[in-house]
Amino acid sequence: MRALIVEDEVRLAQTLADLLELNGYTCDICHDGEAGLDNALSGIYDVVVLDVMLPKKDGFSVVQELRQEGSSVPVLMLTARSELGDRVEGLDRGADYYLTKPFEPRELLACLRALTRRQGEVQQGDALEFADLTLDRAAFTLSCAGRSVRLSRKEFDMMELLMRSGSMVLTKETLLLKIWGYESEAEDNNVEVYISFLRKKLSHLRSRVRIRTIRMVGYCLEQEGEETP
Ligand code: CA
């Protein structure tokens, strides 16, 4: 899960990032509305945490422009102001949820979990399922029919993206951006290395699921015995 934090109070932004990273998110931080909007439009984030009072462009304008550009990334708005008018304005302009500062970390995490839950996804508590596989977000494990392996952070992120996409092809570029981010020096090679780690783990689990390579494009999941077009 990749989160973008748009918050001009540097210490609060860092506290939020620390909290989210402890809970399994990868975070990027922007300190003003313009940079926040640019980054949010990249399409690589699963959720945006957006302050209202921001330099250059306020949070209301950011969320409004984001929606005008066709982005449907979930947005959780934060503000120190608690007036009802603000909440209504934020929601009217396209925010998904509104939280008033100061907030309880547990409340923030619960909101983010709710916002990032996708439609159609089979979800049981902290687990994501695909075919015979279960990915446990709390324990960082992948299991199949009673066998289970622990995943490293990057393996976990990659497996989660693959399971969410299922038979839809994920490009190497998307994997690179979502897992390593823009700032990173990582290359296609890094993706290949982690795909090979995951393949070993799938084979160890004796899962029917395979990671299929689509040459020059990327990867998708398939189940053994499925027709490959
Ligand atoms: Ca602010």
PDB file of C-alpha atoms and ligand atoms in Angstrom:
ATOM      1  CA  MET A   1       0.000   0.000   0.000  1.00  0.00           C
ATOM      2  CA  ARG A   2       1.376   3.335  -1.031  1.00  0.00           C
ATOM      3  CA  ALA A   3       0.170   6.503   0.695  1.00  0.00           C
ATOM      4  CA  LEU A   4       0.766  10.148  -0.162  1.00  0.00           C
ATOM      5  CA  ILE A   5       0.770  12.547   2.778  1.00  0.00           C
ATOM      6  CA  VAL A   6       0.131  16.208   1.922  1.00  0.00           C
ATOM      7  CA  GLU A   7       0.711  18.211   5.096  1.00  0.00           C
ATOM      8  CA  ASP A   8       2.665  21.445   5.552  1.00  0.00           C
ATOM      9  CA  GLU A   9       3.425  20.954   9.238  1.00  0.00           C
ATOM     10  CA  VAL A  10       6.694  19.113   8.790  1.00  0.00           C
ATOM     11  CA  ARG A  11       6.666  17.351  12.153  1.00  0.00           C
ATOM     12  CA  LEU A  12       3.070  16.220  11.832  1.00  0.00           C
ATOM     13  CA  ALA A  13       3.758  14.962   8.304  1.00  0.00           C
ATOM     14  CA  GLN A  14       6.676  12.904   9.600  1.00  0.00           C
ATOM     15  CA  THR A  15       4.655  11.573  12.536  1.00  0.00           C
ATOM     16  CA  LEU A  16       1.945  10.480  10.119  1.00  0.00           C
ATOM     17  CA  ALA A  17       4.488   8.842   7.834  1.00  0.00           C
ATOM     18  CA  ASP A  18       6.055   6.987  10.777  1.00  0.00           C
ATOM     19  CA  LEU A  19       2.649   5.782  11.935  1.00  0.00           C
ATOM     20  CA  LEU A  20       1.646   4.590   8.478  1.00  0.00           C
ATOM     21  CA  GLU A  21       4.980   2.923   7.801  1.00  0.00           C
ATOM     22  CA  LEU A  22       4.737   1.041  11.085  1.00  0.00           C
ATOM     23  CA  ASN A  23       1.410  -0.230   9.800  1.00  0.00           C
ATOM     24  CA  GLY A  24       2.633  -1.533   6.504  1.00  0.00           C
ATOM     25  CA  TYR A  25       2.252   1.486   4.210  1.00  0.00           C
ATOM     26  CA  THR A  26       4.961   3.016   2.055  1.00  0.00           C
ATOM     27  CA  CYS A  27       4.737   6.809   2.283  1.00  0.00           C
ATOM     28  CA  ASP A  28       5.725   9.895   0.341  1.00  0.00           C
ATOM     29  CA  ILE A  29       5.333  13.371   1.796  1.00  0.00           C
ATOM     30  CA  CYS A  30       4.532  16.710   0.127  1.00  0.00           C
ATOM     31  CA  HIS A  31       4.485  19.978   2.057  1.00  0.00           C
ATOM     32  CA  ASP A  32       2.333  22.096  -0.262  1.00  0.00           C
ATOM     33  CA  GLY A  33      -0.835  21.725  -2.308  1.00  0.00           C
ATOM     34  CA  GLU A  34       0.736  22.087  -5.754  1.00  0.00           C
ATOM     35  CA  ALA A  35       3.307  19.344  -5.225  1.00  0.00           C
ATOM     36  CA  GLY A  36       0.591  17.294  -3.540  1.00  0.00           C
ATOM     37  CA  LEU A  37      -1.710  17.542  -6.548  1.00  0.00           C
ATOM     38  CA  ASP A  38       1.095  16.707  -9.011  1.00  0.00           C
ATOM     39  CA  ASN A  39       2.056  13.643  -7.024  1.00  0.00           C
ATOM     40  CA  ALA A  40      -1.501  12.507  -6.382  1.00  0.00           C
ATOM     41  CA  LEU A  41      -2.185  12.636 -10.134  1.00  0.00           C
ATOM     42  CA  SER A  42       0.635  10.166 -10.797  1.00  0.00           C
ATOM     43  CA  GLY A  43      -1.774   7.310 -10.138  1.00  0.00           C
ATOM     44  CA  ILE A  44       0.710   5.359  -8.040  1.00  0.00           C
ATOM     45  CA  TYR A  45      -0.980   5.941  -4.673  1.00  0.00           C
ATOM     46  CA  ASP A  46      -3.592   3.770  -3.014  1.00  0.00           C
ATOM     47  CA  VAL A  47      -4.677   6.582  -0.713  1.00  0.00           C
ATOM     48  CA  VAL A  48      -3.998  10.301  -0.150  1.00  0.00           C
ATOM     49  CA  VAL A  49      -3.997  11.929   3.295  1.00  0.00           C
ATOM     50  CA  LEU A  50      -4.663  15.596   2.603  1.00  0.00           C
ATOM     51  CA  ASP A  51      -4.502  18.585   4.929  1.00  0.00           C
ATOM     52  CA  VAL A  52      -6.927  21.453   4.238  1.00  0.00           C
ATOM     53  CA  MET A  53      -4.829  24.516   5.082  1.00  0.00           C
ATOM     54  CA  LEU A  54      -1.825  24.248   2.761  1.00  0.00           C
ATOM     55  CA  PRO A  55       0.521  26.714   1.053  1.00  0.00           C
ATOM     56  CA  LYS A  56       0.201  27.300  -2.723  1.00  0.00           C
ATOM     57  CA  LYS A  57      -3.084  25.401  -3.060  1.00  0.00           C
ATOM     58  CA  ASP A  58      -5.541  24.452  -0.317  1.00  0.00           C
ATOM     59  CA  GLY A  59      -6.757  20.915   0.214  1.00  0.00           C
ATOM     60  CA  PHE A  60     -10.262  21.638  -1.114  1.00  0.00           C
ATOM     61  CA  SER A  61      -8.821  22.793  -4.442  1.00  0.00           C
ATOM     62  CA  VAL A  62      -6.457  19.829  -4.553  1.00  0.00           C
ATOM     63  CA  VAL A  63      -9.240  17.275  -4.150  1.00  0.00           C
ATOM     64  CA  GLN A  64     -11.501  19.128  -6.579  1.00  0.00           C
ATOM     65  CA  GLU A  65      -8.815  19.262  -9.297  1.00  0.00           C
ATOM     66  CA  LEU A  66      -7.908  15.651  -8.639  1.00  0.00           C
ATOM     67  CA  ARG A  67     -11.521  14.608  -9.329  1.00  0.00           C
ATOM     68  CA  GLN A  68     -11.757  16.912 -12.374  1.00  0.00           C
ATOM     69  CA  GLU A  69      -8.714  15.150 -13.808  1.00  0.00           C
ATOM     70  CA  GLY A  70     -10.541  11.856 -13.396  1.00  0.00           C
ATOM     71  CA  SER A  71      -8.579  10.459 -10.461  1.00  0.00           C
ATOM     72  CA  SER A  72     -10.547   8.232  -8.129  1.00  0.00           C
ATOM     73  CA  VAL A  73      -7.783   7.740  -5.560  1.00  0.00           C
ATOM     74  CA  PRO A  74      -9.337   7.642  -2.071  1.00  0.00           C
ATOM     75  CA  VAL A  75      -8.759  10.923  -0.210  1.00  0.00           C
ATOM     76  CA  LEU A  76      -8.839  11.332   3.554  1.00  0.00           C
ATOM     77  CA  MET A  77      -8.933  15.023   4.490  1.00  0.00           C
ATOM     78  CA  LEU A  78      -7.420  16.321   7.712  1.00  0.00           C
ATOM     79  CA  THR A  79      -8.024  19.664   9.301  1.00  0.00           C
ATOM     80  CA  ALA A  80      -7.654  21.497  12.569  1.00  0.00           C
ATOM     81  CA  ARG A  81     -10.957  23.189  11.948  1.00  0.00           C
ATOM     82  CA  SER A  82     -13.954  21.231  13.061  1.00  0.00           C
ATOM     83  CA  GLU A  83     -16.804  23.324  11.716  1.00  0.00           C
ATOM     84  CA  LEU A  84     -19.522  21.418   9.956  1.00  0.00           C
ATOM     85  CA  GLY A  85     -19.217  23.727   6.931  1.00  0.00           C
ATOM     86  CA  ASP A  86     -15.677  22.521   6.257  1.00  0.00           C
ATOM     87  CA  ARG A  87     -16.640  18.896   6.348  1.00  0.00           C
ATOM     88  CA  VAL A  88     -19.471  19.426   3.926  1.00  0.00           C
ATOM     89  CA  GLU A  89     -17.238  21.414   1.596  1.00  0.00           C
ATOM     90  CA  GLY A  90     -14.526  18.740   1.627  1.00  0.00           C
ATOM     91  CA  LEU A  91     -16.981  15.952   0.908  1.00  0.00           C
ATOM     92  CA  ASP A  92     -18.773  18.003  -1.758  1.00  0.00           C
ATOM     93  CA  ARG A  93     -15.519  18.544  -3.602  1.00  0.00           C
ATOM     94  CA  GLY A  94     -14.691  14.854  -3.714  1.00  0.00           C
ATOM     95  CA  ALA A  95     -13.010  13.829  -0.463  1.00  0.00           C
ATOM     96  CA  ASP A  96     -13.969  10.363   0.734  1.00  0.00           C
ATOM     97  CA  TYR A  97     -13.628  10.957   4.431  1.00  0.00           C
ATOM     98  CA  TYR A  98     -12.939  13.761   6.826  1.00  0.00           C
ATOM     99  CA  LEU A  99     -10.958  13.600  10.070  1.00  0.00           C
ATOM    100  CA  THR A 100     -10.503  16.479  12.513  1.00  0.00           C
ATOM    101  CA  LYS A 101      -7.132  17.117  14.136  1.00  0.00           C
ATOM    102  CA  PRO A 102      -6.177  16.035  16.721  1.00  0.00           C
ATOM    103  CA  PHE A 103      -7.219  12.496  15.891  1.00  0.00           C
ATOM    104  CA  GLU A 104      -6.555   9.109  17.395  1.00  0.00           C
ATOM    105  CA  PRO A 105      -3.979   7.073  15.443  1.00  0.00           C
ATOM    106  CA  ARG A 106      -6.337   4.096  15.607  1.00  0.00           C
ATOM    107  CA  GLU A 107      -9.132   6.125  14.046  1.00  0.00           C
ATOM    108  CA  LEU A 108      -6.877   7.285  11.226  1.00  0.00           C
ATOM    109  CA  LEU A 109      -5.722   3.723  10.523  1.00  0.00           C
ATOM    110  CA  ALA A 110      -9.293   2.437  10.540  1.00  0.00           C
ATOM    111  CA  CYS A 111     -10.304   5.146   8.025  1.00  0.00           C
ATOM    112  CA  LEU A 112      -7.405   4.278   5.759  1.00  0.00           C
ATOM    113  CA  ARG A 113      -8.259   0.581   5.877  1.00  0.00           C
ATOM    114  CA  ALA A 114     -11.851   1.344   4.966  1.00  0.00           C
ATOM    115  CA  LEU A 115     -10.853   3.678   2.142  1.00  0.00           C
ATOM    116  CA  THR A 116      -8.370   1.297   0.582  1.00  0.00           C
ATOM    117  CA  ARG A 117     -10.671  -1.702   0.585  1.00  0.00           C
ATOM    118  CA  ARG A 118     -11.460  -2.287  -3.029  1.00  0.00           C
ATOM    119  CA  GLN A 119     -14.737  -3.410  -4.492  1.00  0.00           C
ATOM    120  CA  GLY A 120     -14.854  -7.034  -5.453  1.00  0.00           C
ATOM    121  CA  GLU A 121     -11.873  -7.908  -3.329  1.00  0.00           C
ATOM    122  CA  VAL A 122     -12.354 -10.951  -1.154  1.00  0.00           C
ATOM    123  CA  GLN A 123     -11.502  -9.662   2.262  1.00  0.00           C
ATOM    124  CA  GLN A 124     -11.545 -11.421   5.599  1.00  0.00           C
ATOM    125  CA  GLY A 125     -10.141  -9.158   8.264  1.00  0.00           C
ATOM    126  CA  ASP A 126      -6.579  -8.450   7.263  1.00  0.00           C
ATOM    127  CA  ALA A 127      -6.409 -11.144   4.611  1.00  0.00           C
ATOM    128  CA  LEU A 128      -6.525 -10.916   0.829  1.00  0.00           C
ATOM    129  CA  GLU A 129      -7.399 -14.035  -1.155  1.00  0.00           C
ATOM    130  CA  PHE A 130      -6.733 -15.182  -4.687  1.00  0.00           C
ATOM    131  CA  ALA A 131      -7.419 -18.756  -5.838  1.00  0.00           C
ATOM    132  CA  ASP A 132      -5.776 -21.030  -3.245  1.00  0.00           C
ATOM    133  CA  LEU A 133      -3.643 -18.236  -1.758  1.00  0.00           C
ATOM    134  CA  THR A 134      -4.210 -16.077   1.300  1.00  0.00           C
ATOM    135  CA  LEU A 135      -2.093 -13.024   1.973  1.00  0.00           C
ATOM    136  CA  ASP A 136      -2.186 -11.918   5.594  1.00  0.00           C
ATOM    137  CA  ARG A 137      -1.508  -8.216   6.021  1.00  0.00           C
ATOM    138  CA  ALA A 138      -1.048  -8.410   9.788  1.00  0.00           C
ATOM    139  CA  ALA A 139       1.410 -11.301   9.802  1.00  0.00           C
ATOM    140  CA  PHE A 140       3.096 -10.602   6.432  1.00  0.00           C
ATOM    141  CA  THR A 141       2.540 -14.209   5.418  1.00  0.00           C
ATOM    142  CA  LEU A 142       1.399 -15.944   2.272  1.00  0.00           C
ATOM    143  CA  SER A 143      -0.364 -19.255   2.785  1.00  0.00           C
ATOM    144  CA  CYS A 144      -1.851 -22.085   0.807  1.00  0.00           C
ATOM    145  CA  ALA A 145      -3.648 -25.146   2.175  1.00  0.00           C
ATOM    146  CA  GLY A 146      -2.053 -25.134   5.607  1.00  0.00           C
ATOM    147  CA  ARG A 147       1.444 -24.184   4.449  1.00  0.00           C
ATOM    148  CA  SER A 148       2.665 -20.684   5.061  1.00  0.00           C
ATOM    149  CA  VAL A 149       5.720 -18.511   4.318  1.00  0.00           C
ATOM    150  CA  ARG A 150       6.762 -15.160   5.629  1.00  0.00           C
ATOM    151  CA  LEU A 151       7.339 -12.435   3.059  1.00  0.00           C
ATOM    152  CA  SER A 152       9.788  -9.563   3.135  1.00  0.00           C
ATOM    153  CA  ARG A 153       8.292  -6.106   2.865  1.00  0.00           C
ATOM    154  CA  LYS A 154       8.908  -5.774  -0.879  1.00  0.00           C
ATOM    155  CA  GLU A 155       7.795  -9.325  -1.631  1.00  0.00           C
ATOM    156  CA  PHE A 156       4.616  -8.602   0.287  1.00  0.00           C
ATOM    157  CA  ASP A 157       3.903  -5.364  -1.604  1.00  0.00           C
ATOM    158  CA  MET A 158       4.521  -7.078  -4.913  1.00  0.00           C
ATOM    159  CA  MET A 159       2.341 -10.085  -4.075  1.00  0.00           C
ATOM    160  CA  GLU A 160      -0.434  -7.785  -2.926  1.00  0.00           C
ATOM    161  CA  LEU A 161      -0.368  -5.877  -6.231  1.00  0.00           C
ATOM    162  CA  LEU A 162      -0.346  -9.115  -8.209  1.00  0.00           C
ATOM    163  CA  MET A 163      -3.245 -10.584  -6.232  1.00  0.00           C
ATOM    164  CA  ARG A 164      -5.306  -7.418  -6.612  1.00  0.00           C
ATOM    165  CA  SER A 165      -4.699  -7.393 -10.360  1.00  0.00           C
ATOM    166  CA  GLY A 166      -5.204 -11.133 -10.783  1.00  0.00           C
ATOM    167  CA  SER A 167      -5.173 -12.033 -14.450  1.00  0.00           C
ATOM    168  CA  MET A 168      -4.758  -8.398 -15.509  1.00  0.00           C
ATOM    169  CA  VAL A 169      -1.212  -7.621 -16.565  1.00  0.00           C
ATOM    170  CA  LEU A 170       0.885  -5.421 -14.298  1.00  0.00           C
ATOM    171  CA  THR A 171       3.679  -3.657 -16.126  1.00  0.00           C
ATOM    172  CA  LYS A 172       7.193  -3.614 -14.740  1.00  0.00           C
ATOM    173  CA  GLU A 173       6.964   0.152 -14.698  1.00  0.00           C
ATOM    174  CA  THR A 174       3.893   0.118 -12.462  1.00  0.00           C
ATOM    175  CA  LEU A 175       5.554  -2.346 -10.101  1.00  0.00           C
ATOM    176  CA  LEU A 176       8.684  -0.197  -9.947  1.00  0.00           C
ATOM    177  CA  LEU A 177       6.763   2.999  -9.247  1.00  0.00           C
ATOM    178  CA  LYS A 178       4.382   1.497  -6.719  1.00  0.00           C
ATOM    179  CA  ILE A 179       6.982  -0.454  -4.793  1.00  0.00           C
ATOM    180  CA  TRP A 180      10.133   1.603  -5.094  1.00  0.00           C
ATOM    181  CA  GLY A 181       8.660   5.036  -5.904  1.00  0.00           C
ATOM    182  CA  TYR A 182       9.845   7.876  -8.073  1.00  0.00           C
ATOM    183  CA  GLU A 183      12.920   8.782  -6.083  1.00  0.00           C
ATOM    184  CA  SER A 184      14.380   5.341  -6.250  1.00  0.00           C
ATOM    185  CA  GLU A 185      17.326   4.088  -8.294  1.00  0.00           C
ATOM    186  CA  ALA A 186      15.679   0.696  -8.673  1.00  0.00           C
ATOM    187  CA  GLU A 187      15.537  -0.793 -12.151  1.00  0.00           C
ATOM    188  CA  ASP A 188      13.601  -3.501 -13.993  1.00  0.00           C
ATOM    189  CA  ASN A 189      16.192  -5.904 -12.693  1.00  0.00           C
ATOM    190  CA  ASN A 190      14.966  -5.369  -9.115  1.00  0.00           C
ATOM    191  CA  VAL A 191      11.453  -6.359 -10.158  1.00  0.00           C
ATOM    192  CA  GLU A 192      12.762  -9.540 -11.789  1.00  0.00           C
ATOM    193  CA  VAL A 193      14.687 -10.475  -8.647  1.00  0.00           C
ATOM    194  CA  TYR A 194      11.612 -10.146  -6.441  1.00  0.00           C
ATOM    195  CA  ILE A 195       9.421 -11.984  -8.936  1.00  0.00           C
ATOM    196  CA  SER A 196      11.879 -14.877  -8.779  1.00  0.00           C
ATOM    197  CA  PHE A 197      11.754 -14.853  -4.952  1.00  0.00           C
ATOM    198  CA  LEU A 198       7.958 -14.984  -5.098  1.00  0.00           C
ATOM    199  CA  ARG A 199       7.989 -17.820  -7.623  1.00  0.00           C
ATOM    200  CA  LYS A 200      10.175 -19.864  -5.266  1.00  0.00           C
ATOM    201  CA  LYS A 201       7.767 -19.216  -2.429  1.00  0.00           C
ATOM    202  CA  LEU A 202       4.733 -20.153  -4.530  1.00  0.00           C
ATOM    203  CA  SER A 203       6.402 -23.376  -5.494  1.00  0.00           C
ATOM    204  CA  HIS A 204       7.325 -24.072  -1.870  1.00  0.00           C
ATOM    205  CA  LEU A 205       3.663 -23.543  -0.934  1.00  0.00           C
ATOM    206  CA  ARG A 206       2.636 -25.898  -3.758  1.00  0.00           C
ATOM    207  CA  SER A 207       0.102 -23.325  -4.873  1.00  0.00           C
ATOM    208  CA  ARG A 208      -1.768 -23.706  -8.151  1.00  0.00           C
ATOM    209  CA  VAL A 209      -1.055 -20.021  -8.778  1.00  0.00           C
ATOM    210  CA  ARG A 210       1.805 -19.079 -11.087  1.00  0.00           C
ATOM    211  CA  ILE A 211       3.312 -15.714 -11.936  1.00  0.00           C
ATOM    212  CA  ARG A 212       3.235 -15.522 -15.687  1.00  0.00           C
ATOM    213  CA  THR A 213       5.729 -13.336 -17.562  1.00  0.00           C
ATOM    214  CA  ILE A 214       4.303 -11.389 -20.471  1.00  0.00           C
ATOM    215  CA  ARG A 215       7.412 -10.693 -22.504  1.00  0.00           C
ATOM    216  CA  MET A 216       8.372  -7.016 -22.794  1.00  0.00           C
ATOM    217  CA  VAL A 217       5.300  -6.012 -20.782  1.00  0.00           C
ATOM    218  CA  GLY A 218       5.043  -7.344 -17.264  1.00  0.00           C
ATOM    219  CA  TYR A 219       3.406  -9.993 -15.124  1.00  0.00           C
ATOM    220  CA  CYS A 220       0.067 -11.452 -14.166  1.00  0.00           C
ATOM    221  CA  LEU A 221      -1.201 -14.333 -12.073  1.00  0.00           C
ATOM    222  CA  GLU A 222      -2.615 -17.490 -13.553  1.00  0.00           C
ATOM    223  CA  GLN A 223      -3.849 -20.749 -12.118  1.00  0.00           C
ATOM    224  CA  GLU A 224      -2.379 -24.036 -13.145  1.00  0.00           C
ATOM    225  CA  GLY A 225      -4.544 -25.748 -15.711  1.00  0.00           C
ATOM    226  CA  GLU A 226      -6.006 -22.472 -16.970  1.00  0.00           C
ATOM    227  CA  GLU A 227      -5.988 -21.871 -20.703  1.00  0.00           C
ATOM    228  CA  THR A 228      -3.285 -19.399 -21.663  1.00  0.00           C
ATOM    229  CA  PRO A 229      -4.403 -17.378 -24.664  1.00  0.00           C
TER     230      PRO A 229
HETATM  231 CA    CA B   1      -1.835  22.921   7.382  1.00  0.00          CA
END
